[in-house]
Short mmCIF file of C-alpha atoms and ligand atoms in Angstrom, two decimals:
data_model
loop_
_atom_site.label_atom_id
_atom_site.label_comp_id
_atom_site.label_asym_id
_atom_site.label_seq_id
_atom_site.Cartn_x
_atom_site.Cartn_y
_atom_site.Cartn_z
CA MET A 1 1.33 75.89 67.63
CA SER A 2 1.09 72.60 65.86
CA THR A 3 1.57 70.55 62.75
CA ILE A 4 -0.73 71.39 59.84
CA ILE A 5 -1.26 69.41 56.67
CA VAL A 6 -1.33 71.51 53.49
CA TRP A 7 -3.26 69.49 50.98
CA PHE A 8 -2.16 70.67 47.53
CA ARG A 9 -4.73 70.13 44.80
CA GLN A 10 -5.10 72.44 41.82
CA ASP A 11 -2.92 75.10 43.43
CA LEU A 12 0.55 73.77 42.64
CA ARG A 13 2.47 76.88 43.69
CA LEU A 14 3.95 78.65 46.69
CA LEU A 15 3.28 82.28 45.68
CA ASP A 16 -0.16 83.71 46.44
CA ASN A 17 -1.38 80.57 48.09
CA PRO A 18 -3.65 81.67 50.96
CA ALA A 19 -3.96 78.13 52.37
CA LEU A 20 -0.18 77.88 52.65
CA VAL A 21 0.09 81.34 54.18
CA ALA A 22 -2.57 80.47 56.77
CA ALA A 23 -0.82 77.20 57.60
CA ALA A 24 2.51 78.98 58.08
CA ARG A 25 0.78 81.50 60.36
CA ASP A 26 -1.20 78.96 62.42
CA GLY A 27 1.23 76.08 62.70
CA GLN A 28 4.79 75.27 63.64
CA ARG A 29 5.41 72.60 61.03
CA ILE A 30 3.86 71.92 57.68
CA VAL A 31 3.27 68.58 56.04
CA ALA A 32 2.89 69.33 52.33
CA THR A 33 1.00 66.62 50.56
CA TYR A 34 -0.61 65.71 47.24
CA ILE A 35 -3.09 62.85 47.02
CA HIS A 36 -3.69 60.92 43.81
CA ASP A 37 -7.35 59.89 44.01
CA ASP A 38 -8.77 59.30 40.53
CA ALA A 39 -11.78 57.48 41.93
CA ALA A 40 -13.05 60.69 43.59
CA ALA A 41 -13.09 62.51 40.25
CA GLY A 42 -14.87 59.66 38.47
CA ASP A 43 -15.34 60.47 34.78
CA TRP A 44 -13.51 63.74 35.29
CA ALA A 45 -10.18 62.34 36.44
CA PRO A 46 -7.46 64.15 34.45
CA GLY A 47 -7.13 63.08 30.82
CA SER A 48 -3.91 61.81 29.25
CA ALA A 49 -2.42 65.20 28.36
CA CYS A 50 -3.19 66.65 31.80
CA ARG A 51 -1.67 63.62 33.48
CA TRP A 52 1.59 64.39 31.68
CA TRP A 53 1.41 67.98 32.88
CA LEU A 54 0.47 66.98 36.42
CA HIS A 55 3.52 64.71 36.74
CA ARG A 56 5.88 67.48 35.64
CA SER A 57 4.20 70.10 37.77
CA LEU A 58 4.34 67.92 40.89
CA GLN A 59 8.00 67.21 40.20
CA SER A 60 8.61 70.93 40.03
CA LEU A 61 6.70 71.65 43.28
CA GLN A 62 8.56 68.82 44.98
CA THR A 63 11.89 70.37 44.01
CA GLN A 64 10.79 73.83 45.22
CA ILE A 65 9.77 72.42 48.60
CA GLN A 66 12.95 70.38 48.91
CA GLU A 67 15.00 73.52 48.25
CA LEU A 68 13.25 75.07 51.24
CA GLY A 69 14.25 72.12 53.39
CA GLY A 70 10.94 70.26 53.26
CA ALA A 71 9.36 67.38 51.41
CA LEU A 72 6.22 66.92 49.35
CA THR A 73 4.49 63.73 50.46
CA PHE A 74 2.81 61.77 47.68
CA ARG A 75 0.05 59.36 48.65
CA ARG A 76 -2.49 57.47 46.61
CA GLY A 77 -5.99 56.33 47.58
CA ASP A 78 -9.23 57.54 49.10
CA THR A 79 -8.57 61.15 50.09
CA ALA A 80 -10.39 61.08 53.44
CA SER A 81 -8.62 57.90 54.55
CA VAL A 82 -5.24 59.18 53.41
CA LEU A 83 -5.67 62.51 55.21
CA LYS A 84 -6.78 60.84 58.44
CA GLN A 85 -3.85 58.46 58.23
CA LEU A 86 -1.46 61.34 57.64
CA CYS A 87 -2.88 63.25 60.61
CA GLN A 88 -2.24 60.23 62.77
CA GLU A 89 1.32 59.84 61.51
CA CYS A 90 2.36 63.44 62.12
CA GLY A 91 -0.01 64.45 64.93
CA ALA A 92 -1.71 67.14 62.84
CA GLN A 93 -5.15 68.35 63.89
CA SER A 94 -5.91 70.39 60.80
CA VAL A 95 -5.83 70.14 57.04
CA TYR A 96 -5.67 73.35 54.99
CA CYS A 97 -6.47 73.50 51.28
CA SER A 98 -7.53 75.75 48.42
CA ARG A 99 -11.13 75.46 47.34
CA ARG A 100 -12.05 73.75 44.08
CA TYR A 101 -15.32 74.27 42.24
CA GLU A 102 -15.79 71.18 40.10
CA PRO A 103 -18.96 69.51 41.36
CA TRP A 104 -17.13 66.32 42.37
CA ALA A 105 -14.39 68.26 44.14
CA ALA A 106 -16.81 70.57 45.94
CA ALA A 107 -18.80 67.52 47.09
CA GLN A 108 -15.58 65.85 48.23
CA GLU A 109 -14.65 68.95 50.23
CA SER A 110 -18.05 69.14 51.94
CA ALA A 111 -18.03 65.44 52.82
CA LEU A 112 -14.48 65.68 54.12
CA TYR A 113 -15.31 68.78 56.13
CA ALA A 114 -18.20 66.98 57.82
CA GLU A 115 -16.21 63.79 58.37
CA LEU A 116 -13.21 65.49 59.93
CA LYS A 117 -15.48 67.69 62.06
CA ASN A 118 -16.94 64.54 63.58
CA SER A 119 -13.49 63.57 64.78
CA THR A 120 -11.03 65.90 66.50
CA LEU A 121 -9.73 67.06 63.13
CA SER A 122 -10.68 70.01 60.96
CA LEU A 123 -10.57 71.07 57.31
CA LYS A 124 -10.01 74.73 56.47
CA ARG A 125 -10.62 75.92 52.93
CA TYR A 126 -9.22 79.06 51.31
CA PRO A 127 -9.84 80.88 48.06
CA GLY A 128 -7.01 80.79 45.60
CA THR A 129 -7.90 79.89 42.07
CA LEU A 130 -10.27 82.69 41.04
CA LEU A 131 -10.34 86.49 41.05
CA HIS A 132 -13.75 86.51 42.75
CA GLU A 133 -15.38 83.71 44.71
CA PRO A 134 -18.60 82.31 43.24
CA GLY A 135 -21.50 84.01 45.01
CA SER A 136 -19.61 87.27 45.43
CA VAL A 137 -20.65 88.59 42.01
CA LEU A 138 -24.42 88.45 41.58
CA THR A 139 -27.15 90.40 39.80
CA GLN A 140 -28.96 93.13 41.75
CA GLY A 141 -31.66 90.56 42.40
CA GLY A 142 -29.08 88.26 44.01
CA ASP A 143 -29.06 85.72 41.16
CA PRO A 144 -26.10 84.33 39.27
CA PHE A 145 -25.36 86.09 35.99
CA LYS A 146 -26.12 84.12 32.85
CA VAL A 147 -24.74 86.70 30.44
CA PHE A 148 -21.05 87.53 30.27
CA SER A 149 -21.00 91.34 29.71
CA PRO A 150 -22.97 92.38 32.81
CA PHE A 151 -21.13 89.71 34.81
CA TRP A 152 -17.79 91.16 33.78
CA ARG A 153 -18.90 94.75 34.43
CA ALA A 154 -19.92 93.67 37.92
CA CYS A 155 -16.56 91.92 38.42
CA LEU A 156 -14.73 95.07 37.39
CA ARG A 157 -16.51 96.98 40.15
CA ASN A 158 -15.15 94.52 42.75
CA PRO A 159 -11.56 94.95 43.86
CA VAL A 160 -9.18 92.03 43.28
CA SER A 161 -6.99 91.22 46.29
CA GLU A 162 -3.27 91.66 45.87
CA PRO A 163 -1.27 88.42 45.65
CA ILE A 164 0.37 87.28 48.90
CA ALA A 165 4.10 86.60 49.16
CA VAL A 166 5.52 83.16 49.91
CA PRO A 167 5.55 82.89 53.71
CA LYS A 168 8.45 81.66 55.81
CA LEU A 169 7.91 77.91 55.94
CA SER A 170 9.02 75.25 58.41
CA PHE A 171 8.37 71.68 57.49
CA HIS A 172 7.71 68.50 59.45
CA LYS A 173 10.31 65.82 58.92
CA PRO A 174 9.63 63.83 55.73
CA LEU A 175 6.94 61.16 55.93
CA GLU A 176 6.79 58.02 53.90
CA SER A 177 5.88 58.92 50.35
CA ASP A 178 5.00 57.20 47.09
CA ALA A 179 7.42 57.69 44.21
CA LEU A 180 5.77 59.93 41.65
CA GLU A 181 7.01 57.63 38.90
CA ASP A 182 4.88 54.80 40.29
CA TRP A 183 1.68 56.71 39.55
CA ASP A 184 2.05 56.08 35.81
CA LEU A 185 0.99 59.58 34.87
CA LEU A 186 3.44 59.75 31.98
CA PRO A 187 2.68 57.98 28.71
CA THR A 188 4.79 55.00 27.78
CA ASN A 189 4.70 52.67 24.88
CA PRO A 190 4.30 54.83 22.89
CA ASN A 191 5.53 57.93 24.62
CA TRP A 192 3.59 60.38 22.48
CA ALA A 193 4.69 63.28 24.67
CA SER A 194 8.43 62.80 24.32
CA HIS A 195 8.81 66.19 22.62
CA TRP A 196 6.56 68.09 25.03
CA THR A 197 9.41 69.10 27.33
CA ASP A 198 10.62 71.27 24.42
CA LEU A 199 7.19 72.89 24.20
CA TRP A 200 6.15 73.34 27.81
CA SER A 201 7.70 74.05 31.21
CA PRO A 202 5.17 72.90 33.79
CA GLY A 203 5.61 74.28 37.29
CA GLU A 204 5.62 77.62 39.06
CA ALA A 205 8.93 78.82 37.59
CA GLY A 206 7.82 77.95 34.06
CA ALA A 207 4.54 79.76 34.64
CA ALA A 208 6.29 82.91 35.91
CA GLN A 209 8.62 82.84 32.94
CA GLN A 210 5.74 82.43 30.49
CA LEU A 211 3.92 85.37 32.08
CA ASP A 212 7.04 87.47 31.79
CA VAL A 213 7.57 86.52 28.15
CA PHE A 214 3.98 87.40 27.36
CA LEU A 215 3.83 90.70 29.26
CA SER A 216 7.10 91.92 27.80
CA GLY A 217 6.16 90.85 24.27
CA ALA A 218 2.87 89.72 22.75
CA ALA A 219 0.71 91.47 25.37
CA ALA A 220 1.17 94.83 23.66
CA GLN A 221 -0.52 93.58 20.47
CA TYR A 222 -2.89 91.10 22.12
CA ALA A 223 -6.10 92.79 20.93
CA SER A 224 -5.08 92.71 17.27
CA ASN A 225 -3.14 89.43 17.19
CA ARG A 226 -5.11 87.14 19.47
CA ASP A 227 -7.21 85.76 16.64
CA LEU A 228 -4.32 84.86 14.36
CA PRO A 229 -3.24 81.26 14.91
CA ALA A 230 0.03 81.66 12.99
CA VAL A 231 1.17 84.43 15.33
CA SER A 232 2.34 83.82 18.90
CA GLY A 233 -0.17 86.41 19.99
CA THR A 234 -1.70 84.87 23.12
CA SER A 235 -0.22 84.07 26.51
CA LYS A 236 -0.22 80.23 26.41
CA LEU A 237 -0.79 80.46 30.15
CA SER A 238 -3.91 78.26 30.24
CA PRO A 239 -2.31 75.03 31.49
CA HIS A 240 -0.31 76.95 34.11
CA ILE A 241 -3.49 78.65 35.30
CA HIS A 242 -5.45 75.41 35.23
CA PHE A 243 -2.97 73.66 37.51
CA GLY A 244 -2.77 76.67 39.78
CA GLU A 245 0.93 77.28 39.12
CA LEU A 246 0.07 80.93 38.67
CA SER A 247 -2.85 82.58 40.42
CA PRO A 248 -5.17 84.81 38.39
CA ARG A 249 -4.65 87.46 41.10
CA THR A 250 -0.94 87.52 40.35
CA ILE A 251 -1.62 87.92 36.63
CA TRP A 252 -4.17 90.63 37.42
CA SER A 253 -1.79 92.56 39.59
CA TYR A 254 0.95 92.50 36.90
CA CYS A 255 -1.55 93.72 34.30
CA GLU A 256 -2.75 96.54 36.54
CA ARG A 257 0.81 97.63 37.23
CA GLN A 258 1.71 97.53 33.56
CA THR A 259 -1.37 99.58 32.70
CA ALA A 260 -0.60 102.08 35.46
CA ILE A 261 2.92 102.74 34.18
CA GLY A 262 1.63 102.86 30.60
CA GLU A 263 3.88 100.04 29.39
CA SER A 264 1.21 98.37 27.31
CA ASP A 265 -1.68 99.45 25.18
CA ASN A 266 -4.62 99.53 27.62
CA THR A 267 -7.03 98.05 25.09
CA SER A 268 -4.84 94.99 24.70
CA LEU A 269 -4.41 94.38 28.41
CA ALA A 270 -8.09 95.03 29.07
CA LYS A 271 -8.95 92.48 26.39
CA PHE A 272 -6.55 89.98 27.92
CA GLN A 273 -8.04 90.58 31.36
CA ALA A 274 -11.51 90.05 29.90
CA GLU A 275 -10.38 86.62 28.69
CA LEU A 276 -9.53 85.80 32.29
CA GLY A 277 -13.08 87.04 32.84
CA TRP A 278 -14.43 84.26 30.61
CA ARG A 279 -12.64 81.81 32.82
CA GLU A 280 -14.25 83.41 35.90
CA PHE A 281 -17.65 83.35 34.20
CA SER A 282 -17.24 79.63 33.42
CA TYR A 283 -16.36 78.85 37.04
CA HIS A 284 -19.23 80.88 38.45
CA LEU A 285 -21.62 79.18 36.04
CA LEU A 286 -20.26 75.75 36.99
CA HIS A 287 -20.71 76.56 40.67
CA PHE A 288 -24.39 77.48 40.22
CA PHE A 289 -25.20 75.05 37.41
CA PRO A 290 -23.09 71.99 38.19
CA HIS A 291 -24.66 69.93 35.40
CA ILE A 292 -22.99 72.09 32.72
CA PRO A 293 -20.22 69.63 31.78
CA GLU A 294 -22.80 66.91 31.24
CA THR A 295 -26.11 68.33 30.05
CA SER A 296 -27.15 71.19 27.82
CA PHE A 297 -27.76 74.42 29.71
CA LYS A 298 -30.69 75.23 27.40
CA ALA A 299 -33.11 72.38 27.96
CA ASN A 300 -34.48 72.40 24.39
CA PHE A 301 -31.08 71.09 23.22
CA ASN A 302 -31.85 67.82 25.00
CA ASP A 303 -34.17 67.11 22.05
CA PHE A 304 -31.64 68.05 19.38
CA PRO A 305 -31.41 65.34 16.69
CA TRP A 306 -27.68 64.71 17.10
CA LEU A 307 -26.01 62.17 14.82
CA HIS A 308 -23.16 59.86 15.78
CA ASP A 309 -21.10 58.88 12.75
CA GLU A 310 -17.96 57.15 14.03
CA ALA A 311 -16.05 57.48 10.75
CA ARG A 312 -16.66 61.22 10.61
CA ILE A 313 -15.82 61.70 14.28
CA GLU A 314 -12.55 59.84 13.73
CA ALA A 315 -11.76 62.00 10.69
CA TRP A 316 -12.30 65.07 12.89
CA GLN A 317 -10.12 63.69 15.70
CA LYS A 318 -7.30 62.85 13.31
CA GLY A 319 -7.41 66.09 11.34
CA GLN A 320 -8.64 64.42 8.14
CA THR A 321 -11.88 66.27 7.44
CA GLY A 322 -10.66 67.86 4.19
CA TYR A 323 -11.16 71.35 5.68
CA PRO A 324 -7.59 72.61 6.20
CA ILE A 325 -8.19 75.02 9.09
CA VAL A 326 -10.08 72.34 11.05
CA ASP A 327 -7.45 69.71 10.29
CA ALA A 328 -4.60 72.04 11.21
CA GLY A 329 -6.22 72.71 14.59
CA MET A 330 -6.89 69.08 15.36
CA ARG A 331 -3.31 68.15 14.46
CA GLU A 332 -1.92 71.02 16.53
CA LEU A 333 -3.93 69.67 19.44
CA TRP A 334 -2.67 66.12 19.00
CA HIS A 335 0.93 67.20 18.57
CA THR A 336 1.17 69.88 21.27
CA GLY A 337 -1.71 69.38 23.70
CA HIS A 338 -2.95 72.87 22.83
CA MET A 339 -5.01 74.54 20.13
CA HIS A 340 -5.38 78.21 19.34
CA ASN A 341 -8.66 79.65 20.64
CA ARG A 342 -9.95 80.84 17.24
CA VAL A 343 -9.29 77.40 15.77
CA ARG A 344 -10.88 75.70 18.82
CA MET A 345 -14.05 77.60 17.98
CA VAL A 346 -13.95 76.67 14.28
CA ALA A 347 -13.07 73.00 14.88
CA ALA A 348 -15.66 72.65 17.64
CA SER A 349 -18.34 74.29 15.52
CA PHE A 350 -17.50 71.94 12.67
CA LEU A 351 -18.03 68.92 14.90
CA CYS A 352 -21.32 70.14 16.37
CA LYS A 353 -22.84 71.87 13.38
CA HIS A 354 -21.36 70.41 10.19
CA LEU A 355 -21.26 66.87 11.57
CA LEU A 356 -24.23 67.31 13.95
CA THR A 357 -22.25 65.54 16.65
CA HIS A 358 -23.20 66.06 20.29
CA TRP A 359 -20.91 68.62 21.95
CA ARG A 360 -20.11 66.06 24.66
CA VAL A 361 -18.15 63.99 22.12
CA GLY A 362 -15.90 66.97 21.45
CA GLU A 363 -15.71 67.86 25.10
CA ASP A 364 -14.47 64.34 25.89
CA TRP A 365 -11.86 64.43 23.14
CA PHE A 366 -10.56 67.78 24.34
CA TRP A 367 -10.62 66.47 27.91
CA ASP A 368 -8.19 63.74 26.96
CA THR A 369 -5.94 65.71 24.63
CA LEU A 370 -5.65 69.28 26.01
CA VAL A 371 -2.94 70.15 28.53
CA ASP A 372 -5.31 72.85 29.78
CA ALA A 373 -8.42 70.63 29.91
CA ASP A 374 -10.56 72.32 32.51
CA LEU A 375 -14.03 71.21 33.55
CA ALA A 376 -15.45 74.73 33.76
CA SER A 377 -13.81 76.32 30.70
CA ASN A 378 -14.12 73.26 28.49
CA GLY A 379 -17.73 72.51 29.35
CA CYS A 380 -18.85 76.13 29.02
CA SER A 381 -16.86 76.69 25.82
CA TRP A 382 -18.28 73.60 24.13
CA GLN A 383 -21.78 74.65 25.09
CA TRP A 384 -21.03 78.18 23.87
CA VAL A 385 -20.01 76.84 20.47
CA ALA A 386 -22.89 74.36 20.26
CA GLY A 387 -25.39 77.10 21.05
CA SER A 388 -26.77 75.25 24.04
CA GLY A 389 -24.93 77.21 26.75
CA ALA A 390 -25.52 80.33 28.81
CA ASP A 391 -24.81 83.42 26.68
CA ALA A 392 -23.92 81.06 23.83
CA ALA A 393 -23.23 81.86 20.21
CA PRO A 394 -26.59 81.70 18.45
CA TYR A 395 -27.04 78.26 16.91
CA PHE A 396 -27.75 79.69 13.46
CA ARG A 397 -24.37 81.42 13.37
CA ILE A 398 -22.42 78.65 11.71
CA PHE A 399 -18.71 79.17 11.16
CA ASN A 400 -17.69 78.70 7.55
CA PRO A 401 -14.32 76.91 7.83
CA VAL A 402 -13.17 78.31 4.49
CA THR A 403 -13.84 81.98 5.22
CA GLN A 404 -12.57 81.58 8.79
CA GLY A 405 -9.31 80.20 7.37
CA GLU A 406 -9.08 82.96 4.76
CA LYS A 407 -9.74 85.65 7.33
CA PHE A 408 -7.55 84.50 10.21
CA ASP A 409 -4.82 82.61 8.33
CA LYS A 410 -4.65 84.77 5.23
CA GLN A 411 -1.14 83.77 4.19
CA GLY A 412 -1.74 80.20 5.23
CA GLU A 413 1.29 79.86 7.53
CA TYR A 414 -0.73 78.06 10.17
CA VAL A 415 -2.32 75.58 7.77
CA ARG A 416 0.96 74.99 5.94
CA SER A 417 2.76 74.16 9.19
CA TRP A 418 0.18 71.56 10.31
CA VAL A 419 -1.06 70.26 6.97
CA PRO A 420 2.19 70.08 5.03
CA GLU A 421 0.77 67.82 2.34
CA ILE A 422 -1.09 70.80 0.84
CA ALA A 423 1.62 73.39 1.56
CA GLY A 424 2.38 73.72 -2.17
CA LEU A 425 -1.07 75.11 -2.97
CA PRO A 426 -1.28 78.82 -3.72
CA ASP A 427 -2.97 80.91 -0.98
CA LYS A 428 -6.09 81.24 -3.13
CA TYR A 429 -6.88 77.53 -2.83
CA LEU A 430 -5.18 76.65 0.44
CA HIS A 431 -8.38 76.80 2.47
CA LYS A 432 -10.48 75.11 -0.25
CA PRO A 433 -8.24 72.63 -2.10
CA TRP A 434 -11.26 71.01 -3.79
CA GLU A 435 -11.76 74.21 -5.82
CA ALA A 436 -8.22 74.14 -7.17
CA PRO A 437 -8.14 73.37 -10.92
CA ALA A 438 -6.44 70.10 -11.91
CA PRO A 439 -3.20 71.76 -13.17
CA VAL A 440 -2.87 73.66 -9.86
CA LEU A 441 -3.27 70.45 -7.87
CA GLU A 442 -0.82 68.71 -10.16
CA GLU A 443 1.71 71.51 -9.79
CA ALA A 444 1.42 71.17 -5.99
CA ASN A 445 1.78 67.37 -6.21
CA ILE A 446 -1.62 66.74 -4.70
CA VAL A 447 -4.14 64.10 -5.61
CA LEU A 448 -7.23 64.82 -3.53
CA GLY A 449 -8.54 61.71 -1.83
CA GLU A 450 -5.01 60.27 -1.88
CA HIS A 451 -2.62 62.84 -0.37
CA TYR A 452 -5.30 64.87 1.36
CA PRO A 453 -9.00 64.03 1.84
CA GLU A 454 -11.87 65.42 -0.14
CA PRO A 455 -14.14 67.35 2.29
CA ILE A 456 -16.11 64.81 4.34
CA VAL A 457 -19.21 66.99 4.09
CA ASP A 458 -20.23 69.77 1.74
CA HIS A 459 -20.31 73.08 3.62
CA LYS A 460 -23.55 74.40 2.10
CA GLN A 461 -25.43 71.15 2.62
CA ALA A 462 -24.05 70.69 6.13
CA ARG A 463 -25.04 74.24 7.02
CA GLN A 464 -28.57 73.68 5.80
CA GLY A 465 -28.69 70.35 7.64
CA ALA A 466 -27.69 72.10 10.86
CA LEU A 467 -30.32 74.81 10.42
CA ASP A 468 -32.99 72.20 9.69
CA ALA A 469 -31.98 70.22 12.78
CA TYR A 470 -32.11 73.40 14.84
CA GLY A 471 -35.55 74.15 13.41
CA THR A 472 -36.88 71.01 15.08
CA ILE A 473 -36.08 72.34 18.56
CA ARG A 474 -36.33 76.10 18.04
CA VAL A 475 -40.06 76.27 18.72
CA SER A 476 -39.65 75.06 22.27
CA GLN A 477 -37.04 77.70 23.10
P1 FAD B 501 -5.10 83.78 26.23
O1 FAD B 501 -5.82 84.34 25.04
O2 FAD B 501 -3.75 84.27 26.50
O3 FAD B 501 -6.06 84.01 27.44
C1 FAD B 501 -5.59 84.17 28.79
C2 FAD B 501 -6.29 83.19 29.70
O4 FAD B 501 -7.68 83.46 29.77
C3 FAD B 501 -6.21 81.74 29.23
O5 FAD B 501 -5.00 81.18 29.59
C4 FAD B 501 -7.41 81.13 29.93
O6 FAD B 501 -7.13 80.82 31.27
C5 FAD B 501 -8.42 82.24 29.88
N1 FAD B 501 -9.31 82.13 28.74
C6 FAD B 501 -9.11 82.63 27.51
N2 FAD B 501 -10.19 82.40 26.72
C7 FAD B 501 -11.07 81.73 27.48
C8 FAD B 501 -12.39 81.21 27.25
N3 FAD B 501 -13.01 81.36 26.07
N4 FAD B 501 -13.00 80.56 28.25
C9 FAD B 501 -12.41 80.41 29.45
N5 FAD B 501 -11.17 80.90 29.73
C10 FAD B 501 -10.52 81.54 28.76
N6 FAD B 501 -9.64 76.96 28.04
C11 FAD B 501 -9.12 76.27 29.06
O7 FAD B 501 -8.36 76.84 29.86
N7 FAD B 501 -9.38 74.94 29.23
C12 FAD B 501 -10.20 74.25 28.37
O8 FAD B 501 -10.43 73.07 28.57
C13 FAD B 501 -10.75 74.95 27.27
N8 FAD B 501 -11.53 74.31 26.36
C14 FAD B 501 -12.06 75.02 25.31
C15 FAD B 501 -12.88 74.36 24.40
C16 FAD B 501 -13.42 75.03 23.31
C17 FAD B 501 -14.34 74.33 22.35
C18 FAD B 501 -13.14 76.40 23.14
C19 FAD B 501 -13.73 77.16 21.98
C20 FAD B 501 -12.35 77.08 24.04
C21 FAD B 501 -11.79 76.41 25.14
N9 FAD B 501 -10.97 77.06 26.08
C22 FAD B 501 -10.45 76.36 27.14
C23 FAD B 501 -10.79 78.53 26.04
C24 FAD B 501 -9.57 79.05 25.27
O9 FAD B 501 -9.52 78.47 24.00
C25 FAD B 501 -8.25 78.81 25.98
O10 FAD B 501 -8.33 79.25 27.31
C26 FAD B 501 -7.11 79.56 25.29
O11 FAD B 501 -7.00 79.17 23.95
C27 FAD B 501 -5.82 79.29 26.01
O12 FAD B 501 -4.75 79.88 25.35
P2 FAD B 501 -3.98 81.10 26.01
O13 FAD B 501 -3.57 80.77 27.38
O14 FAD B 501 -2.93 81.50 25.05
O15 FAD B 501 -5.14 82.18 26.05
#
């Protein structure tokens, strides 16, 4: 019986944490630690919105561990050096952690495993962030799936393990620790996230509460409401899941129980579970095709004639494109760190297809601004929208931002809440203000180009431009 270091990473929880359970079983004392090592992640170090979340989530985990009589040690620097130093300080021989699948993190794990093995130390890795480990769900030929539906059918044939309870924990006496505040994860000057504590409750307790709110409310109507951005029809669990405050196995088990006792419409819960399936699919793809966040999955897209118009990109980022549903989404993102999935698809499509901007530009912007920015889900989703990904939306299917708005925000509540300058327009023109006759604009106190922009591109022309651009690469597909 010995001291074991539990290296928390993207598993900021105590419930259903196999690494923690194994450490409690194998050791006498635990040293719980989190290491801030941006250099290891390189370009994929957390963006600004995720840094805000990370700070709050670590604070929450620290409090949980303190309440159990322990301490969460914060250290900054090269992970391998910090872990070896910690082992020396507390006499630990082993480090336990949950696996991560981002290419940089997987490489870090392998290097660390080899380095510690060469000394008297060891690294033990446990599953914890997915329903099924990459490699455990393959085609009959033993290959990774590249299409979602058969992947998900195969997943559904595999049992999901039940979540594991929080073990009885004994902690090593506190070691020297950085102060979280010194890591500068929170924005200052300006503090653009000052209102986010009213919107979000990072941490395991907040995640459990959010799951409860969803399962006892919106879950029942998820299938019919999930596409309506004005309705609170989705779970808003994505940042909690991303930071590992809630394991997908725990969510799964609650869904299965709810289905078994007939508390929710099965179609809705099955649809919700399938969305978790898209997350799984993204992670499995990332594991087998680690270049996904950086290069197009379909090689012919490497020759796509992308444009890079800074002024138009900035208009998109600021929600000033003149297309209300796109602008509403981009402003929701900036203001809350989140954007509704339907609107993510429309706004992303607008950037890639109407503005012919490389999907990586959008991926980077989302990386910095989303509280749920996730290398696997973000990279795969952007490639899905752009048409360059595995099982992607066909390139020629180009979202029309007007009809998307009219279909999914019929009464315009969503657009009116994020684009208040056009709130006075009647529903008929809300998603296409440029078609409103002069007296209607006047009545609504709107001068286009002054209070709200004229559309930065014409939909029909942009659509044709996108199809023409696609035509130049289609032959090689
Ligand atoms: P719910 O509808 O309640 O879904 C439940 C959970 O399933 C989500 O919390 C999430 O973990 C997962 N999920 C749902 N849809 C998807 C999907 N299409 N792909 C992968 N997982 C999914 N999701 C992220 O978690 N991080 C990202 O960085 C991210 N970037 C995206 C970028 C683009 C361009 C698009 C179109 C989608 C992106 N998504 C991303 C997927 C999706 O938009 C969000 O997961 C969802 O909006 C989160 O809200 P929710 O928790 O209320 O979702």
